[in-house]
Short mmCIF file of C-alpha atoms and ligand atoms in Angstrom, two decimals:
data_model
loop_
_atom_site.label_atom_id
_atom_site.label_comp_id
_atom_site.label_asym_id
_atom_site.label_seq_id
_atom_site.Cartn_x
_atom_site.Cartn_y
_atom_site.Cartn_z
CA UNK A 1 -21.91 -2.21 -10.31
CA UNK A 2 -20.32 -5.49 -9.38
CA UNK A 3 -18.31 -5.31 -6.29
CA UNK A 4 -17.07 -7.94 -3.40
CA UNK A 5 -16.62 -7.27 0.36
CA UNK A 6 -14.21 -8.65 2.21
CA UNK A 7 -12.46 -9.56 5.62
CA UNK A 8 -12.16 -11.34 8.89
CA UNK A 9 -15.07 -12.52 11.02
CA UNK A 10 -16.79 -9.34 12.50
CA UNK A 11 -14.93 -6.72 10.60
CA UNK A 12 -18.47 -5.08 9.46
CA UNK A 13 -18.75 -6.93 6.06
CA UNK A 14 -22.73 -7.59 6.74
CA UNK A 15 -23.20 -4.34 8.55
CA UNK A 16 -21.70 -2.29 5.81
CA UNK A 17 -23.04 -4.30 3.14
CA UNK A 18 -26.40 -3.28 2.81
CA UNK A 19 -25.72 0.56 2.88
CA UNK A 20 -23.16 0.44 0.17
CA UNK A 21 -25.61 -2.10 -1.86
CA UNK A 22 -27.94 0.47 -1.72
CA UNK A 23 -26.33 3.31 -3.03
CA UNK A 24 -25.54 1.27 -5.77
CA UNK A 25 -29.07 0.33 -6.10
CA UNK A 26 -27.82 -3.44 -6.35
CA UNK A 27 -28.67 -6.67 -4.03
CA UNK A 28 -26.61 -7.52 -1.32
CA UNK A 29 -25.92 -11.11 -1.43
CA UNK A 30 -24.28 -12.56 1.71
CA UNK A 31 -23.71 -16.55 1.83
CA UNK A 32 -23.70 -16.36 5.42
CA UNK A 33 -27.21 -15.42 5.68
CA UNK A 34 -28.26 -17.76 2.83
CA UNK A 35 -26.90 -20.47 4.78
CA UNK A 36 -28.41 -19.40 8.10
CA UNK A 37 -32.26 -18.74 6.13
CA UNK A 38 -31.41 -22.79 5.70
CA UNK A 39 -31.66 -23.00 9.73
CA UNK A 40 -34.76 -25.22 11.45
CA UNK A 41 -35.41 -26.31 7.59
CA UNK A 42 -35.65 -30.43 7.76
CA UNK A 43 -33.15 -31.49 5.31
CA UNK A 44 -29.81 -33.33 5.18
CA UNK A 45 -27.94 -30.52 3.44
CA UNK A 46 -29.48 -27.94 6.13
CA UNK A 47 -28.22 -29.85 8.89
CA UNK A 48 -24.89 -30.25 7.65
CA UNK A 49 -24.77 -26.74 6.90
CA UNK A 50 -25.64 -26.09 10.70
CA UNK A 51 -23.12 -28.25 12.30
CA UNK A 52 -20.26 -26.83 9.52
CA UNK A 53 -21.41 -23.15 10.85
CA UNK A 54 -21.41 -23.82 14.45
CA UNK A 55 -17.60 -25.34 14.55
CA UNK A 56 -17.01 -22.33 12.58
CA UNK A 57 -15.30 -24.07 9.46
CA UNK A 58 -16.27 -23.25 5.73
CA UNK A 59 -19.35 -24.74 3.90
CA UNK A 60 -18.56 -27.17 0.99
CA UNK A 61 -17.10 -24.88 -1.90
CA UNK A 62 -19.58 -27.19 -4.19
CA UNK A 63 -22.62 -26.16 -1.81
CA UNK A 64 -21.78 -22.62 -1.72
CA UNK A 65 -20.68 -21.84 -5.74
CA UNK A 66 -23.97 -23.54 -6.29
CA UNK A 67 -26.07 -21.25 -4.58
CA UNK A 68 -24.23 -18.43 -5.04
CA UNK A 69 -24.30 -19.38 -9.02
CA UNK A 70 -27.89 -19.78 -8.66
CA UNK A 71 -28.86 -16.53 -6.80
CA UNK A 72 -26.87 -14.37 -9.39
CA UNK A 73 -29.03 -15.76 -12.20
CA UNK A 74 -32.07 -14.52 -10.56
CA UNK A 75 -33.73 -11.45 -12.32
CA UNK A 76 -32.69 -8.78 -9.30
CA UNK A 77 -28.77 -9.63 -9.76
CA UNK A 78 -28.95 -8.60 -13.92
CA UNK A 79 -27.81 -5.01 -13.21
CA UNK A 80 -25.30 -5.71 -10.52
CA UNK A 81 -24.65 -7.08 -6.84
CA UNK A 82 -23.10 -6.92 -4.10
CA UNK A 83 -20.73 -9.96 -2.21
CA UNK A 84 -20.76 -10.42 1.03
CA UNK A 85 -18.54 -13.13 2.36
CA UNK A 86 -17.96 -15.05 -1.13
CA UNK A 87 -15.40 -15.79 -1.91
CA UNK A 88 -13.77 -17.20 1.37
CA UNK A 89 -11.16 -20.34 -0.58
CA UNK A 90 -9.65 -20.09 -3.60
CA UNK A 91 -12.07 -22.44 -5.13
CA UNK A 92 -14.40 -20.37 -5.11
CA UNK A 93 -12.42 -17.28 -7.14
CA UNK A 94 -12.26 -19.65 -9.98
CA UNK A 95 -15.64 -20.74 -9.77
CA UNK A 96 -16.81 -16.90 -9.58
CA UNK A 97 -14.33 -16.48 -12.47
CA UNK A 98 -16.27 -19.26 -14.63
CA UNK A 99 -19.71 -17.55 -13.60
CA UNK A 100 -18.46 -14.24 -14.82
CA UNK A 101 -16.98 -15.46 -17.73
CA UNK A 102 -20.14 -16.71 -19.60
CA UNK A 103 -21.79 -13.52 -19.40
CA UNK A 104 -20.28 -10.07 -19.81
CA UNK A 105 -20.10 -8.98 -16.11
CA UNK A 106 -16.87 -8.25 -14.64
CA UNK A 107 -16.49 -7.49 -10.89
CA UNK A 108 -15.58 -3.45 -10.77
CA UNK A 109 -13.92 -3.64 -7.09
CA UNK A 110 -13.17 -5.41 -3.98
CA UNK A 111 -13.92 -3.57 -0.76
CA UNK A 112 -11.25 -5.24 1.78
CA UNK A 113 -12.11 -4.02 5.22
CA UNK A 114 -9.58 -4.43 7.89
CA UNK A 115 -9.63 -4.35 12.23
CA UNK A 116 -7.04 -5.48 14.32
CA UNK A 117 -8.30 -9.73 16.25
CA UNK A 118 -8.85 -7.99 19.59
CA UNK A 119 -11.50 -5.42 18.06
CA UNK A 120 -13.33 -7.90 15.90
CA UNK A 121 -13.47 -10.53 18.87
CA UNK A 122 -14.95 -8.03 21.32
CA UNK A 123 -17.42 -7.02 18.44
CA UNK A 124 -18.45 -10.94 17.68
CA UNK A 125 -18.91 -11.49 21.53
CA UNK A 126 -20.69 -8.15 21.91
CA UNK A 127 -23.40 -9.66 19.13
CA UNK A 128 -23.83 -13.31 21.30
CA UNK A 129 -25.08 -11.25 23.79
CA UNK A 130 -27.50 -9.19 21.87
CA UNK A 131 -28.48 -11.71 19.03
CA UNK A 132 -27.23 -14.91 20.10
CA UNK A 133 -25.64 -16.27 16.95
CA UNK A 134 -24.58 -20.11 17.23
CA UNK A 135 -20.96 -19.54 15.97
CA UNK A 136 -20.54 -15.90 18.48
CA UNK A 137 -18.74 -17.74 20.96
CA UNK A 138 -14.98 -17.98 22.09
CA UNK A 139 -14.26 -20.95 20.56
CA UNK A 140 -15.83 -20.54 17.30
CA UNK A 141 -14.40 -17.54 17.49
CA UNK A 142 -10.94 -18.60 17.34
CA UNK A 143 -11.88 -21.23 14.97
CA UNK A 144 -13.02 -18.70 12.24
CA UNK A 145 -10.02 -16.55 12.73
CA UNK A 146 -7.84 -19.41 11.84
CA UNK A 147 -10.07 -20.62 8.98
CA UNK A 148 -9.95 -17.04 7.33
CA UNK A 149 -6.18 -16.52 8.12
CA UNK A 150 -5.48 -19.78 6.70
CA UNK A 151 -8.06 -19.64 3.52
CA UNK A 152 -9.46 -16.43 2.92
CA UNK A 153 -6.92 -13.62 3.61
CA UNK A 154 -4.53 -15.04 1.07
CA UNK A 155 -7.69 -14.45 -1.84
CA UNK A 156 -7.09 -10.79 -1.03
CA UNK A 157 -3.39 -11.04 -3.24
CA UNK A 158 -5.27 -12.16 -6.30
CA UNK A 159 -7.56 -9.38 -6.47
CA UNK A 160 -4.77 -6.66 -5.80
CA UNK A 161 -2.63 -8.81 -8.37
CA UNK A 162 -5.71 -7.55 -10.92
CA UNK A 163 -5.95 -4.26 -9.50
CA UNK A 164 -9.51 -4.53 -7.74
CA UNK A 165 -9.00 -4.20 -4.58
CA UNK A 166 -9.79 -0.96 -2.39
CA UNK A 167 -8.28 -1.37 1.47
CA UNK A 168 -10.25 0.68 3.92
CA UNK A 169 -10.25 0.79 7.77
CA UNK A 170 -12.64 -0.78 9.50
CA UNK A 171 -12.33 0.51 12.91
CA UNK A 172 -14.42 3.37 13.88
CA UNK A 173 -18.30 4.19 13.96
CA UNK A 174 -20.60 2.28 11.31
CA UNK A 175 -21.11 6.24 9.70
CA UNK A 176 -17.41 6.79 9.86
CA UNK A 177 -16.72 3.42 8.06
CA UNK A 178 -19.10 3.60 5.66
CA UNK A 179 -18.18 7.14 4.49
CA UNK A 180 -14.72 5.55 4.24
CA UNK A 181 -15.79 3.28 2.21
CA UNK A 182 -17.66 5.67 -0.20
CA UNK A 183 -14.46 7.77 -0.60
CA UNK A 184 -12.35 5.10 -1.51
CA UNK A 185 -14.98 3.18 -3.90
CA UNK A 186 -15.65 6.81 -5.62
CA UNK A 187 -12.16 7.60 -5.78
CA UNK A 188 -11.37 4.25 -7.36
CA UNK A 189 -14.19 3.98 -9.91
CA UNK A 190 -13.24 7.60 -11.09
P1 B4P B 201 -20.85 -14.60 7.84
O1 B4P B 201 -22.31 -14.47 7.97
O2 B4P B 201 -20.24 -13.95 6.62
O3 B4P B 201 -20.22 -14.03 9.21
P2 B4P B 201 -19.08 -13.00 9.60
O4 B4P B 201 -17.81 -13.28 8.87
O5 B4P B 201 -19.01 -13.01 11.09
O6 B4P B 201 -19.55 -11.60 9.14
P3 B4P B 201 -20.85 -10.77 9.42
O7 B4P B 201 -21.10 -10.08 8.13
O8 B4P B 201 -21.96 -11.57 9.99
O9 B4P B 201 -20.51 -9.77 10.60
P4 B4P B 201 -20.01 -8.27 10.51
O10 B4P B 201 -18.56 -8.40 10.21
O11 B4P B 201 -20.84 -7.39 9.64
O12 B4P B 201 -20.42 -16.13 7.83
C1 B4P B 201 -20.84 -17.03 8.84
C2 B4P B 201 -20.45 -18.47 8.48
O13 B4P B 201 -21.12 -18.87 7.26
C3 B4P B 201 -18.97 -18.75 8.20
O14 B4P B 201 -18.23 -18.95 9.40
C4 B4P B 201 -19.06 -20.03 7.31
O15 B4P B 201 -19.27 -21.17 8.10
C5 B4P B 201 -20.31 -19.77 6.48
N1 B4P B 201 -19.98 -19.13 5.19
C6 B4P B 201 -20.35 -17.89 4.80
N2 B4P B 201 -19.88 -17.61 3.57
C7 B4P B 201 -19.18 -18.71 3.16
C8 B4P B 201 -18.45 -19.03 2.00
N3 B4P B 201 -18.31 -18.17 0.97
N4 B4P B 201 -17.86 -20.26 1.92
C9 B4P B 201 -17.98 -21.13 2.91
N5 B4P B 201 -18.66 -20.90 4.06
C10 B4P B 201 -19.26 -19.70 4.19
O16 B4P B 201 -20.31 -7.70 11.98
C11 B4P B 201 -20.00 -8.34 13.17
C12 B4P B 201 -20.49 -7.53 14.37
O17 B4P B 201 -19.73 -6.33 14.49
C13 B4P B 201 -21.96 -7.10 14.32
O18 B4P B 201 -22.55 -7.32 15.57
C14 B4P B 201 -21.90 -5.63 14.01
O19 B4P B 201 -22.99 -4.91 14.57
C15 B4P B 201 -20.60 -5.20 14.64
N6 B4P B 201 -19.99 -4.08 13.95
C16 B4P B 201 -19.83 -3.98 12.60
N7 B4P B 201 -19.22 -2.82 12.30
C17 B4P B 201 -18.95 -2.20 13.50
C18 B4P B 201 -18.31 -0.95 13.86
N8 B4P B 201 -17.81 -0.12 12.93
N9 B4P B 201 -18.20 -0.66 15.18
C19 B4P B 201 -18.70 -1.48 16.11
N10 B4P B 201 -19.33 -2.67 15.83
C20 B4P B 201 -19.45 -3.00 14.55
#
């Protein structure tokens, strides 16, 4: 199973991520938290990765297709996986297209979750208080909203255009979403 999850900043991508990844019995692989395992680490590329994350703009589509091309040649990722936040620019559709392309594996669907701004903003500013994430703050915030309105919502056309992708609400409980998200993934993979 070879599926992609998208949708704005705080929409549940991460939360629902690793529940559907496990019924599938594939690895979740989320750039975001590849990029944030890079935090405290004493390198050039980590701090530029930092200061890109905290002003809430993308990472470098060469950084990320890099390490996203990287961790799906690892031995865990042979049988399927699980996207969580790649691809955010078109860039980085083609270069998931080339990395599919020279094997056999073929994404199966693409989980687009959806939540009106005011729900997601009250959810990212409900996790600075509880985790205290560097980019959970208004600003960043608004930042990331533009960055996927302007970058990553228009990807979502180019996976309907090839028939992948499965919309499903994401406002309710984290059960009620999930089970949502079952239904619509078994009813499309029928
Ligand atoms: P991500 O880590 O992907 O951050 P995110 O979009 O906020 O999603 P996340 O998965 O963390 O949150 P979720 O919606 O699950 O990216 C962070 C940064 O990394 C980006 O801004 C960018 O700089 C960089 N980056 C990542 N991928 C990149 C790429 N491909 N290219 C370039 N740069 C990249 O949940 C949010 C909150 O809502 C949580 O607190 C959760 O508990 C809560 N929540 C979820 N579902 C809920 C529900 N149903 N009800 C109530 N609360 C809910």
């Amino acid at each position: 199973m070879r599926l992609l999850i998208m949708g704005p900043p705080g929409v549940g991508k991460g939360t629902q991520a690793k529940g559907i990844a496990e019924h599938y019995g594939v690895p979740a692989i989320s750039t975001g938290d590849m990029f944030r395992a890079m935090k405290g680490a004493d390198t050039p590329l980590a701090k530029q990765v930092q200061e890109i994350m905290n002003s809430g703009a993308l990472v470098p589509d060469e950084i990320t297709d890099a390490i996203v091309k990287d961790r799906l040649s690892q031995p865990d990722a042979a049988g399927g996986w699980l996207l969580d936040g790649y691809p955010r620019a078109l860039g980085q559709v083609y270069a998931l297209d080339a990395v599919l392309a020279s094997g056999e594996d073929a994404i199966d669907a693409v989980i687009s979750l959806t939540a009106d701004e005011e729900v997601l903003v009250a959810r990212l500013l409900k996790r600075a208080e509880i985790e205290g994430r560097a980019d959970d703050n208004a600003e960043t915030i608004k930042n990331r909203m533009k960055v996927y309105h302007e970058s990553t919502d228009p990807l979502l056309a180019i996976y309907r255009d090839r028939g992948l992708l499965v919309e499903v609400d994401g406002v309710g409980g984290i059960e009620e979403v999930a089970g949502r998200i079952t239904a619509a993934l078994d009813a499309k993979l029928a």
